mmCIF file of C-alpha atoms in Angstrom:
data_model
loop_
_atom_site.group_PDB
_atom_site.id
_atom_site.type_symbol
_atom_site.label_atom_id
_atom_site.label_comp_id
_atom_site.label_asym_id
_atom_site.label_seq_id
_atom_site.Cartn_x
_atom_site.Cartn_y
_atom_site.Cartn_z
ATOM 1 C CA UNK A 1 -6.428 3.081 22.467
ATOM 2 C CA UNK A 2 -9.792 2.138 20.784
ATOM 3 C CA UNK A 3 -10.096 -0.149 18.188
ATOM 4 C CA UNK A 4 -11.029 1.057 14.864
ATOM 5 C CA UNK A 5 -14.851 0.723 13.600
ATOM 6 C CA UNK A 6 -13.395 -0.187 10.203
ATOM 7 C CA UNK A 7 -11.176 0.744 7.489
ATOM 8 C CA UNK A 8 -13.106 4.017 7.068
ATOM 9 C CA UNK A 9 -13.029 4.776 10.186
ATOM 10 C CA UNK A 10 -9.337 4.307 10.577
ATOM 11 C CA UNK A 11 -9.020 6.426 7.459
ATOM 12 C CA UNK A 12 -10.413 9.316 8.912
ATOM 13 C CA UNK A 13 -7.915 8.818 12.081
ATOM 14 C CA UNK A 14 -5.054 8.509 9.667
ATOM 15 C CA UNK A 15 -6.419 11.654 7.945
ATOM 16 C CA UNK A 16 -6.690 13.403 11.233
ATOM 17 C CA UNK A 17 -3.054 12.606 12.370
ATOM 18 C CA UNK A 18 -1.628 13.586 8.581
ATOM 19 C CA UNK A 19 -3.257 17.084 8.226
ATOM 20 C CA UNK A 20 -0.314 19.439 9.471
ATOM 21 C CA UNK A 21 2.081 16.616 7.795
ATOM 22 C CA UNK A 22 1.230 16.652 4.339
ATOM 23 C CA UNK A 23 1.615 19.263 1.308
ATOM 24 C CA UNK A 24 -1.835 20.139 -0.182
ATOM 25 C CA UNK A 25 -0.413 18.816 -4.028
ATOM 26 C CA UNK A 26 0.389 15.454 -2.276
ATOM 27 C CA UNK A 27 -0.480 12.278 -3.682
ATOM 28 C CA UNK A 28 -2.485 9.602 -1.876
ATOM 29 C CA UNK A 29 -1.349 5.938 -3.116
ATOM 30 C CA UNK A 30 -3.356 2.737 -1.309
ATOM 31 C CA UNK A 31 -2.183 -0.432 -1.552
ATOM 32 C CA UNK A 32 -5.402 -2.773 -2.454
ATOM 33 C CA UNK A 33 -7.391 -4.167 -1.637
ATOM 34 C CA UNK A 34 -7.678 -3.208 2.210
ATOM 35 C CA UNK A 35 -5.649 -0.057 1.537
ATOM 36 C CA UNK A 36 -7.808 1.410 -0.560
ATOM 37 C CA UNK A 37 -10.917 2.451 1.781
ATOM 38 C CA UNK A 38 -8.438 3.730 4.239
ATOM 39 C CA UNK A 39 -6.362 5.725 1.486
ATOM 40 C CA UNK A 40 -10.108 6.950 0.187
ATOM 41 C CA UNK A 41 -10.699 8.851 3.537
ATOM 42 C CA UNK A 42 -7.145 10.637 4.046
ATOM 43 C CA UNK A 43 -7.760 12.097 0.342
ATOM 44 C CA UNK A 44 -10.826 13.065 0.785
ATOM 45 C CA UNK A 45 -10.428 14.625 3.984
ATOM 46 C CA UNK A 46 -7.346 16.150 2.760
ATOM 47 C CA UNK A 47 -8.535 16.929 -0.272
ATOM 48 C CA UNK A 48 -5.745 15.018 -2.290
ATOM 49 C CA UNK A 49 -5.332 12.629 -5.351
ATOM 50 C CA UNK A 50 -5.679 9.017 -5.227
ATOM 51 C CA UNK A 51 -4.478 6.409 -6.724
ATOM 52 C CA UNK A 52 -3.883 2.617 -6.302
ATOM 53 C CA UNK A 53 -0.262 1.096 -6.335
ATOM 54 C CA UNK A 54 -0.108 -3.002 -6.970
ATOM 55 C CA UNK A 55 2.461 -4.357 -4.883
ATOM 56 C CA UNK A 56 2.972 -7.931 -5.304
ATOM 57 C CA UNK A 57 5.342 -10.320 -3.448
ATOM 58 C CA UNK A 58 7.611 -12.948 -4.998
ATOM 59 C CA UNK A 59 7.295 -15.778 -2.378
ATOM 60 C CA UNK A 60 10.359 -17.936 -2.517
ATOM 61 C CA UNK A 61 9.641 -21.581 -4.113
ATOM 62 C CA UNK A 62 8.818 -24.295 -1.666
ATOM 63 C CA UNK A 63 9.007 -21.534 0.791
ATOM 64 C CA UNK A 64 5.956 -19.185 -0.576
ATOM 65 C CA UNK A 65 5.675 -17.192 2.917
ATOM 66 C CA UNK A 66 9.771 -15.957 2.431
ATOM 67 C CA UNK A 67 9.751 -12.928 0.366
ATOM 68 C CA UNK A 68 12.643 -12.899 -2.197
ATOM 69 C CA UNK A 69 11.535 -9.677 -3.418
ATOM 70 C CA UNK A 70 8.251 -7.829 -4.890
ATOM 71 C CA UNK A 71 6.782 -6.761 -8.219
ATOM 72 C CA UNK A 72 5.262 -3.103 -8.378
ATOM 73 C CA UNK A 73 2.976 -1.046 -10.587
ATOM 74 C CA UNK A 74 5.055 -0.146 -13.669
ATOM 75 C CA UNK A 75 6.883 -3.598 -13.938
ATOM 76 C CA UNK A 76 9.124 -2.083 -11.072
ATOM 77 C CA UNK A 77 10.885 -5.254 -9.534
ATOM 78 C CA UNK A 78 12.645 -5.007 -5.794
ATOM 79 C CA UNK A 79 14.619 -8.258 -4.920
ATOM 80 C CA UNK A 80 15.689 -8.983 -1.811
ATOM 81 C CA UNK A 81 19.678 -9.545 -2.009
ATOM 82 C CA UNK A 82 19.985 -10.793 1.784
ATOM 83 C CA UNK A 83 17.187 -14.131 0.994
ATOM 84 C CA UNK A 84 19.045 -14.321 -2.670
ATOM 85 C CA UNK A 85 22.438 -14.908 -0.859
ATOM 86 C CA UNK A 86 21.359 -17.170 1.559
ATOM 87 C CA UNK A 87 19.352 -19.675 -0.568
ATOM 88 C CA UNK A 88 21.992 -19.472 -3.450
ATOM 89 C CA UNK A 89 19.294 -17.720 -5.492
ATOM 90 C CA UNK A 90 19.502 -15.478 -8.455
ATOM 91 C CA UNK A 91 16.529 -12.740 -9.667
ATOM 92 C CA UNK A 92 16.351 -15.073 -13.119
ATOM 93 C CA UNK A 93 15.365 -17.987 -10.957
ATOM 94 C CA UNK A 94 12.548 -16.101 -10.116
ATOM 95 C CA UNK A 95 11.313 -15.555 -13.431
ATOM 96 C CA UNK A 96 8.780 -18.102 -13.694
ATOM 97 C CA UNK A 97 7.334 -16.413 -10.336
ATOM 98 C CA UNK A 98 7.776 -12.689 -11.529
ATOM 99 C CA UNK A 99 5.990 -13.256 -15.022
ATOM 100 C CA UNK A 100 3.050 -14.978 -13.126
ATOM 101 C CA UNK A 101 2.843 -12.185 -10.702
ATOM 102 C CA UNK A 102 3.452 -9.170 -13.416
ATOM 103 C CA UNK A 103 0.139 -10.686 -15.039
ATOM 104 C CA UNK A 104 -1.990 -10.574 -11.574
ATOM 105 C CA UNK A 105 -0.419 -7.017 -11.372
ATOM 106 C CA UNK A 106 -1.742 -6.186 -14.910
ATOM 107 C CA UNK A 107 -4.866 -7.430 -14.098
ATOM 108 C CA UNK A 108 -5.199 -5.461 -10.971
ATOM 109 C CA UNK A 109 -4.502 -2.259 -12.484
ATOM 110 C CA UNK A 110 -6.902 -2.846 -15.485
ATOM 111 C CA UNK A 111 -9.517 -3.566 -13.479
ATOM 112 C CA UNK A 112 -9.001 -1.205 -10.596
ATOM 113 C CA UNK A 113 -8.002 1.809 -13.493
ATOM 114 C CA UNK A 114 -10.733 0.790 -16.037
ATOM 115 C CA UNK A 115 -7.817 2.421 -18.525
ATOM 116 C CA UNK A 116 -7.275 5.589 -16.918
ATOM 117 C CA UNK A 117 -3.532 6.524 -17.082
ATOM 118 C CA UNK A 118 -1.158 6.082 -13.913
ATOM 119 C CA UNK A 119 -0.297 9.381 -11.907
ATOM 120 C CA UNK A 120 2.717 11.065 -12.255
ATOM 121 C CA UNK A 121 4.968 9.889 -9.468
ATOM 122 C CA UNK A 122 8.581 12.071 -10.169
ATOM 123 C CA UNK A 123 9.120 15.489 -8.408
ATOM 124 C CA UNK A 124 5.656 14.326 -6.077
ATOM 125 C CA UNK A 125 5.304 14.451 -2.342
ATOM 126 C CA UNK A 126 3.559 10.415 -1.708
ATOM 127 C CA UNK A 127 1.373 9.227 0.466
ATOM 128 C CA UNK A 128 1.734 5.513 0.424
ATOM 129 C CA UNK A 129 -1.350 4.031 2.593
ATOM 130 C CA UNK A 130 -2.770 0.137 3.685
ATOM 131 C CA UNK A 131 -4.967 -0.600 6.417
ATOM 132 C CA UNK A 132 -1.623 -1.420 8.612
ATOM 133 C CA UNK A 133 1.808 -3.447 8.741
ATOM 134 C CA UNK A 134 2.539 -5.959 11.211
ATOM 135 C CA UNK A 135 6.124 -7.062 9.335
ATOM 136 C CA UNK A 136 6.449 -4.171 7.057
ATOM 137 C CA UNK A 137 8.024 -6.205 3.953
ATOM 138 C CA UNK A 138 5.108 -5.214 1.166
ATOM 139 C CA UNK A 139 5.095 -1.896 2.001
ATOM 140 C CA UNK A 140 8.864 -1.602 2.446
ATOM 141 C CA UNK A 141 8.962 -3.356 -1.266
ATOM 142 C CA UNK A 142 6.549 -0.799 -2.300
ATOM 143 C CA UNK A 143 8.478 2.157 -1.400
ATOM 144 C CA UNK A 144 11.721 0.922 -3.091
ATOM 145 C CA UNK A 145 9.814 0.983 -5.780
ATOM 146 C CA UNK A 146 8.456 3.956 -5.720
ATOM 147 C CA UNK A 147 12.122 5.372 -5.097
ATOM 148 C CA UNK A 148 12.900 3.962 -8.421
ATOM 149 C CA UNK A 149 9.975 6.609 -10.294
ATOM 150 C CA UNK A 150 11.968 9.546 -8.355
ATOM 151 C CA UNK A 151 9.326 11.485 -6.010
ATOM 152 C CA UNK A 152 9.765 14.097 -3.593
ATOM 153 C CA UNK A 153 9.175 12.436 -0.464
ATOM 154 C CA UNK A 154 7.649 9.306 0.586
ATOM 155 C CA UNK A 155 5.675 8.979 3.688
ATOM 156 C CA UNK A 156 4.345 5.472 4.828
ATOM 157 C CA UNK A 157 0.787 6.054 6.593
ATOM 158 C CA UNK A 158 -0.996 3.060 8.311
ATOM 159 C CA UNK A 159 -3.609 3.333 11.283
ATOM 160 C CA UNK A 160 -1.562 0.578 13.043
ATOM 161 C CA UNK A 161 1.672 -0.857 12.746
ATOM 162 C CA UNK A 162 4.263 -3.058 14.911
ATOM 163 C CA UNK A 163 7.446 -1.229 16.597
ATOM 164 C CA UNK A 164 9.378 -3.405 14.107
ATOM 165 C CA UNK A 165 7.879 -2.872 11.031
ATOM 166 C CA UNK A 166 7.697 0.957 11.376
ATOM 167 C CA UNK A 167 11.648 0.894 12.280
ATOM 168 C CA UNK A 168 12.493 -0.945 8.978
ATOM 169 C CA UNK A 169 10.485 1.287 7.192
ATOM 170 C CA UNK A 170 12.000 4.394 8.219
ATOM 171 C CA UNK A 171 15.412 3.186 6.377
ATOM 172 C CA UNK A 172 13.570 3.858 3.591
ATOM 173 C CA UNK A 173 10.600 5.867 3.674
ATOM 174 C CA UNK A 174 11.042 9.893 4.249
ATOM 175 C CA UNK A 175 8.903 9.417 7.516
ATOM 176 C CA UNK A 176 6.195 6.731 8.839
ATOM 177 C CA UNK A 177 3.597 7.798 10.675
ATOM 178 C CA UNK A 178 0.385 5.250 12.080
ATOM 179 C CA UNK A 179 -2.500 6.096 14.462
ATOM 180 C CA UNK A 180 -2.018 3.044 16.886
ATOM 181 C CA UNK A 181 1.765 1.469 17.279
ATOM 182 C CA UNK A 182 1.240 -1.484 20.529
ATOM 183 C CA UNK A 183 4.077 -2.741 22.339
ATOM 184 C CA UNK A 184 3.333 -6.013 19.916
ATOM 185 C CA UNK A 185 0.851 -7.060 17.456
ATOM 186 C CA UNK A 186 -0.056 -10.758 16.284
ATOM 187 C CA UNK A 187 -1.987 -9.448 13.324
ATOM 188 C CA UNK A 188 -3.853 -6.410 12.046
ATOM 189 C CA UNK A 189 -7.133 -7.639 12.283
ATOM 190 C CA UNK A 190 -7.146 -7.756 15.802
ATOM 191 C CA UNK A 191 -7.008 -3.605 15.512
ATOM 192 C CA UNK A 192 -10.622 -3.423 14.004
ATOM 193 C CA UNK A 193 -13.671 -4.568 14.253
ATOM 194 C CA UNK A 194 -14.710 -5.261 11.106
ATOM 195 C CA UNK A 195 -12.040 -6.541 8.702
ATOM 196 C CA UNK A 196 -13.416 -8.180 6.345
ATOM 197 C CA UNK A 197 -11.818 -8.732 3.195
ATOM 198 C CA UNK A 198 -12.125 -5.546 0.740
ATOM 199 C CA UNK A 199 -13.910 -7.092 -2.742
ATOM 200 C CA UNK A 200 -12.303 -5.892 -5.912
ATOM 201 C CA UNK A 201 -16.271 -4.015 -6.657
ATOM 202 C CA UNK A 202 -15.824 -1.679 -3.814
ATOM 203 C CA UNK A 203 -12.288 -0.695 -4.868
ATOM 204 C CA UNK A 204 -13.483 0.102 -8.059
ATOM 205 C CA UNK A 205 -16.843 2.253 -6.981
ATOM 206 C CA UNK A 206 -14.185 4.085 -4.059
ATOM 207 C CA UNK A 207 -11.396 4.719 -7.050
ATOM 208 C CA UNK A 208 -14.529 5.874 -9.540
ATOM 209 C CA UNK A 209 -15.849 8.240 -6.512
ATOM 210 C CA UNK A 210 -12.113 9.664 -5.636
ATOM 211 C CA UNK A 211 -11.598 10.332 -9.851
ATOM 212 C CA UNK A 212 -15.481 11.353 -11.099
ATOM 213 C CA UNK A 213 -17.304 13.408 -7.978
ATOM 214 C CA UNK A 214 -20.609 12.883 -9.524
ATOM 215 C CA UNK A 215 -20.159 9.393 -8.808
ATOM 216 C CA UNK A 216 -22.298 7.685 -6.739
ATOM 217 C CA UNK A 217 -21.432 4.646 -3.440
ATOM 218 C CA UNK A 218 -24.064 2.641 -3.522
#
């Protein structure tokens, strides 16, 4: 399997592999930053909604890289119960970390939403997109949030994902589906050519395009 171009590129493939999957009053949700020019492509393509959804982890203290959980758009918080129980932690341990991370996910959405009101999530069919998953643990954070705002069905889309991650997933996610899935993956970059980092200003000029179609990508 070819390597994708970049995130647009996978995008399309993603698109390509979603279109007999995917109700046409779905709703396209990218995780930014490098979600977001991959999520751009499947809506347009599919002619769908898009939005962004901030999914932020809680890293353990000392231990950063250890997940005990993950903040969401809406103030939803996820912990994760098996890392509480083994350090001997409780969620208002946390707190310091979750308040800090609640105001980079405010931040996020003010300046990715320039004040436009979130989507309605309840009774919707979702399309939760990034540019891949090599553990799985933000967007498996992200969609037990989402559970929490009570859609239809939640379907993880990635153009490339481990064996692993997409198996913990679907414990929790209505279906997963990704373009590329290799015996083993060291990191998702490896899957593109170009991967460089996704800038806050072209999230904000893809999520003006997707909302206003007179607007212009420079």
């Amino acid at each position: 399997m070819r390597r994708f171009v970049d995130r647009y590129d996978a995008g399309r493939r993603l698109a390509t592999l979603l279109a007999t999957q995917i109700g046409e009053n779905a709703l396209v949700l990218a995780l930014p930053r490098g979600g977001v020019p991959v999520g751009f492509e499947v809506a347009r393509i599919l002619e769908l909604e898009l939005d962004v959804f901030v999914v932020r982890k809680l890293g353990v203290p000392g231990q950063e890289e250890l997940a005990a959980g993950a903040l969401a758009s809406g103030g939803l918080r996820v912990f994760n119960d098996d890392v509480l129980s083994a350090l001997n932690l409780r969620p208002e341990n946390l707190e310091a970390i979750v308040q800090r991370e609640a105001t980079e996910v405010t931040r996020r959405e003010r300046l990715y939403r320039g004040g436009r009101r979130p989507p309605r999530i309840k009774g919707r069919e979702i399309v939760l997109v990034d540019d891949g998953m090599a553990t799985g643990a933000t967007m498996r954070a992200g969609v037990r949030a989402l559970r929490r705002e009570s859609p239809a069905r939640i379907v993880v889309a990635v153009p490339v994902a481990a064996p692993e991650a997409i198996e913990t997933l679907r414990a929790d996610a209505d279906d997963v589906v990704s373009v590329v899935t290799p015996p083993w993956i060291e990191g998702v970059g490896q899957w593109y050519e170009d991967f460089a980092q996704t800038p806050d200003t072209e999230v904000r000029a893809l999520l003006d395009a997707a909302w206003d179609p007179h607007a212009r990508l420079d």
